[in-house]
Coordinates of N, CA and C in Angstrom, one line a residue:
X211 N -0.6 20.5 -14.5 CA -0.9 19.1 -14.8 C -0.7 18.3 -13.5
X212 N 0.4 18.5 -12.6 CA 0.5 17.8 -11.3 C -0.6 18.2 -10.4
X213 N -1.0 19.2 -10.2 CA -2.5 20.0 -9.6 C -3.0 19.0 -9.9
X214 N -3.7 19.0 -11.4 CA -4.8 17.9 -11.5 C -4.8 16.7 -11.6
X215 N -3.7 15.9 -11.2 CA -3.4 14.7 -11.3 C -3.0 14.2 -9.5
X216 N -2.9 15.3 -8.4 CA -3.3 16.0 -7.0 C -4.4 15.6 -6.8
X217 N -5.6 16.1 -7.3 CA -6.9 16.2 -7.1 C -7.6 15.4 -7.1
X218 N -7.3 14.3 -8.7 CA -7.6 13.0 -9.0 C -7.3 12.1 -8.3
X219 N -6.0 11.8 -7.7 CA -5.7 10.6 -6.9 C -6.6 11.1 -5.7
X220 N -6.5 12.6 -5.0 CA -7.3 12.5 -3.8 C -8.9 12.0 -3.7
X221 N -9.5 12.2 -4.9 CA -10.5 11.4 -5.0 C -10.6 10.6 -5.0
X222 N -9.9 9.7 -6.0 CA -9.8 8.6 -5.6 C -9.4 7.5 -4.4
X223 N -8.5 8.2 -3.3 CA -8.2 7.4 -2.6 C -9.2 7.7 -1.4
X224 N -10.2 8.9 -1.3 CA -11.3 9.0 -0.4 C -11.9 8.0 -0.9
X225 N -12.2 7.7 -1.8 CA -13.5 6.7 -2.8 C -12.5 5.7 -2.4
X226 N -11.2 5.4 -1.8 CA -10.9 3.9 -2.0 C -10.3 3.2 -0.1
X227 N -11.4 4.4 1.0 CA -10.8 4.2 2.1 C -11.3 2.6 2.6
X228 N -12.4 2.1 1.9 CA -12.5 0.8 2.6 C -11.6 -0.2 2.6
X229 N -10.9 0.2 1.1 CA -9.7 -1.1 0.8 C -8.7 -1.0 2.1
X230 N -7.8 0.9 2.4 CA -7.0 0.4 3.3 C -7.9 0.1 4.8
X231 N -9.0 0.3 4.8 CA -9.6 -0.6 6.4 C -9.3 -1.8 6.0
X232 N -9.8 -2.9 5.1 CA -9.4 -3.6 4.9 C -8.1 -4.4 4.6
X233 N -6.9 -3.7 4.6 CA -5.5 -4.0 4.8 C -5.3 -3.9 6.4
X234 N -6.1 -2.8 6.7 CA -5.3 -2.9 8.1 C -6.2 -4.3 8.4
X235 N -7.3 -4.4 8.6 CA -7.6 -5.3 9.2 C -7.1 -6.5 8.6
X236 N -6.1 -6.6 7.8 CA -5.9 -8.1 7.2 C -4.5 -8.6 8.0
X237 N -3.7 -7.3 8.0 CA -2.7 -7.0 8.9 C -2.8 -7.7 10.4
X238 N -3.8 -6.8 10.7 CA -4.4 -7.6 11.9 C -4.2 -8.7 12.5
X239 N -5.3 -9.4 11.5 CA -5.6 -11.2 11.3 C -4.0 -11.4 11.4
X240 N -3.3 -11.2 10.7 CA -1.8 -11.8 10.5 C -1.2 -11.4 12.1
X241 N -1.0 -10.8 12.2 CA -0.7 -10.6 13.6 C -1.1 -11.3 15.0
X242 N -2.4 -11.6 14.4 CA -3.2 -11.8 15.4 C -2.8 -14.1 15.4
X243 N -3.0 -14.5 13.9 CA -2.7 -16.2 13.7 C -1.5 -16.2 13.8
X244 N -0.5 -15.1 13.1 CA 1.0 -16.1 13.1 C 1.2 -16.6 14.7
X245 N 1.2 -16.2 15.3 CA 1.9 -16.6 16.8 C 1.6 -17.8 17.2
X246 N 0.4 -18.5 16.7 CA -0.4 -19.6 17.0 C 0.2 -20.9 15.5
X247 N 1.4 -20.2 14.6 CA 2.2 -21.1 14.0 C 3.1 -21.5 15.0
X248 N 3.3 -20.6 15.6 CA 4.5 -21.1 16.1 C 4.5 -21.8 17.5
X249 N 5.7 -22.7 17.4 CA 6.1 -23.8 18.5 C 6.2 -22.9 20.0
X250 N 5.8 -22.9 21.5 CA 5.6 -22.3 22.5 C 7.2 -22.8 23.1
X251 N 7.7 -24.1 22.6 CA 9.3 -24.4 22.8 C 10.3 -24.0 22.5
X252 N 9.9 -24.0 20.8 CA 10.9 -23.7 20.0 C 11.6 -22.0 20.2
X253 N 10.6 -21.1 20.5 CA 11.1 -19.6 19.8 C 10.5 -18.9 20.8
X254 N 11.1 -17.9 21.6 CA 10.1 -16.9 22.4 C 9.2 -16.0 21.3
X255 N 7.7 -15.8 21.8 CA 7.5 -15.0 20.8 C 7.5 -13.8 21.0
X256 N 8.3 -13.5 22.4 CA 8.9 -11.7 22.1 C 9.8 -11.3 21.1
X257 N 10.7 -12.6 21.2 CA 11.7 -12.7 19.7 C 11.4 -12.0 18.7
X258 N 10.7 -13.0 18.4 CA 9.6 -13.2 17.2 C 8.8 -12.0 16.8
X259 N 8.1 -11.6 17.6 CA 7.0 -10.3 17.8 C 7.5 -9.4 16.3
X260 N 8.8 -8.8 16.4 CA 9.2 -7.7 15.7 C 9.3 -8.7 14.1
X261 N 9.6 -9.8 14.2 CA 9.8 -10.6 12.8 C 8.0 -10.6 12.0
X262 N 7.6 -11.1 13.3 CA 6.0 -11.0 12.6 C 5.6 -10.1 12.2
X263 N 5.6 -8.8 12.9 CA 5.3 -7.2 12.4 C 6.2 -7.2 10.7
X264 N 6.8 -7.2 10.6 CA 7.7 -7.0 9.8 C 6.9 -7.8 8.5
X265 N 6.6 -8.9 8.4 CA 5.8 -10.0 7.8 C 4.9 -9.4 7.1
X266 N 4.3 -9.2 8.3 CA 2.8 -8.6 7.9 C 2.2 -7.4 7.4
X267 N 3.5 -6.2 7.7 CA 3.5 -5.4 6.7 C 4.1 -5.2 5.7
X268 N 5.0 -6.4 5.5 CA 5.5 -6.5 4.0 C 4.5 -7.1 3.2
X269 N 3.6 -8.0 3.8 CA 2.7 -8.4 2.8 C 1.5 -7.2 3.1
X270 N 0.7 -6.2 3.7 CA 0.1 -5.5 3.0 C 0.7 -4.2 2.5
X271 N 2.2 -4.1 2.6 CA 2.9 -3.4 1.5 C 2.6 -3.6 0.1
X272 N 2.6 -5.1 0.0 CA 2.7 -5.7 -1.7 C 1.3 -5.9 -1.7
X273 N 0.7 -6.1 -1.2 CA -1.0 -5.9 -1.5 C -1.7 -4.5 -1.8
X274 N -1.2 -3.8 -0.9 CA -1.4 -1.7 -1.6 C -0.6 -1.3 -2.8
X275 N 0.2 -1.8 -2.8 CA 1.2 -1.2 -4.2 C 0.4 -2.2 -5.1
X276 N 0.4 -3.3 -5.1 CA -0.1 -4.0 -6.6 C -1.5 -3.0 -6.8
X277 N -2.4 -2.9 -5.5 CA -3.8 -2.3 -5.8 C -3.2 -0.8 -6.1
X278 N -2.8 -0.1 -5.5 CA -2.7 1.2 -6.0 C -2.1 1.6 -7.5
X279 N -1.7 0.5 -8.3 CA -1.3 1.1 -9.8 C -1.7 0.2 -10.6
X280 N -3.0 -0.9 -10.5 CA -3.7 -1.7 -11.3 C -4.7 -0.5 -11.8
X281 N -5.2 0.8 -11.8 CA -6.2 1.4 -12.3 C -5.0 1.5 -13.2
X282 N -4.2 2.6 -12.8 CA -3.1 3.6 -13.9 C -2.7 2.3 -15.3
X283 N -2.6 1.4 -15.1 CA -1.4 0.4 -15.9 C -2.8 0.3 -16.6
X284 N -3.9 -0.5 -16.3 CA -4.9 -1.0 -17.7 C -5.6 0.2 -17.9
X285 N -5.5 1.4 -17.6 CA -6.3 2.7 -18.4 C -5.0 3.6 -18.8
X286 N -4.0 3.1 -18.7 CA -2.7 4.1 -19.6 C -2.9 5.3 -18.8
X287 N -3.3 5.6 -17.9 CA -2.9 7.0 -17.5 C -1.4 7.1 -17.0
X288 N -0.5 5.8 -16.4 CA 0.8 6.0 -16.2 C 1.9 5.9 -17.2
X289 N 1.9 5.2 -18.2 CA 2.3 5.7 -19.5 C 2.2 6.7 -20.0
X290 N 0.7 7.1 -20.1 CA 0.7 8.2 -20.7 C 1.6 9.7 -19.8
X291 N 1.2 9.6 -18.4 CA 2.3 10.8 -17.7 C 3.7 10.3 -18.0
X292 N 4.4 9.4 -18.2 CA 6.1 8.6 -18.4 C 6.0 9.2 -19.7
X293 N 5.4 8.8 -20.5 CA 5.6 9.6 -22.4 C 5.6 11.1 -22.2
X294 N 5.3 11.7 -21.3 CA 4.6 13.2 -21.1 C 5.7 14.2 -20.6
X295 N 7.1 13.4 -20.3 CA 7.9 14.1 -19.8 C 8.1 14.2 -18.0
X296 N 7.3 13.7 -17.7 CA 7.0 13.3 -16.2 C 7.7 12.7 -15.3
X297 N 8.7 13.3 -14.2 CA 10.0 12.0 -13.7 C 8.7 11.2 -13.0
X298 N 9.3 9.5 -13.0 CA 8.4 9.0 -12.4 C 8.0 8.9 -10.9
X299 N 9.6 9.5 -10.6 CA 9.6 10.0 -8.9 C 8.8 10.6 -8.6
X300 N 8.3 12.2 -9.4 CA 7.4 12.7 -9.4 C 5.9 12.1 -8.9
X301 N 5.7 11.5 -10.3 CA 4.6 10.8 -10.0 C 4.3 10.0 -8.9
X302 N 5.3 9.1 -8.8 CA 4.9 8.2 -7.7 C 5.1 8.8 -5.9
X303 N 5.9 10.2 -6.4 CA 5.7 10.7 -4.9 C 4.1 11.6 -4.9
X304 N 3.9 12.0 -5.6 CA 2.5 12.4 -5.7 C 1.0 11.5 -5.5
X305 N 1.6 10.2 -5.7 CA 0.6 9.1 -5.1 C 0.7 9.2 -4.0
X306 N 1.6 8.6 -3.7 CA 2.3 8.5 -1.7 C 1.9 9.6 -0.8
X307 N 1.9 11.1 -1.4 CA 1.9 12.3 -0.6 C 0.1 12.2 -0.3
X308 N -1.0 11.7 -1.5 CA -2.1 11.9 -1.1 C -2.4 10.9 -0.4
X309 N -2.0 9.3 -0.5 CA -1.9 8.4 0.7 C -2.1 8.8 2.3
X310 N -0.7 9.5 2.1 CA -0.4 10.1 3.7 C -1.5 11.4 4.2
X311 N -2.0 11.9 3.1 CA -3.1 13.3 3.8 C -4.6 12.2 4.1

């Protein structure tokens, strides 16, 4: 069952590589405007630099995670593996591992 539930997400996330071009590149943009918030007085922005980074991939953190389990949640396929005896660690390390290939 994990094989084909392996297989599936890898499809899927070949079929879903525009979305992360489009995170990275949102990433980007953020990286690219925040520094132009900020005051050239108030704050060095080498300070700053690692605080922005940090920003910016906590927001396309929470932009990939909400998109990565909006299929599973309104078609019940992650309930249904949770009812199935499935740790959810499992599962959600099995997302993450086809992410990273």
């Amino acid at each position: 069952m994990i094989h084909l539930f392996f297989k599936l997400e890898l499809k899927r996330q070949v079929e879903a590589l525009s979305r992360i071009s489009m995170l990275l590149l949102f990433q980007f943009l953020v990286m690219l405007i925040l520094p132009f918030s900020l005051s050239h007085e108030s704050i060095n922005l080498t300070d700053a630099g690692f605080g922005m980074l940090w920003v910016s991939l906590l927001l396309v953190i929470h932009l990939a995670t909400q998109a990565l389990y909006n299929n599973d949640i309104a078609n019940g396929t992650l309930s249904q593996l949770w009812l199935g005896n499935y740790s959810l660690g499992i599962i959600f390390s099995v997302r993450i591992a086809v992410l990273v290939i």
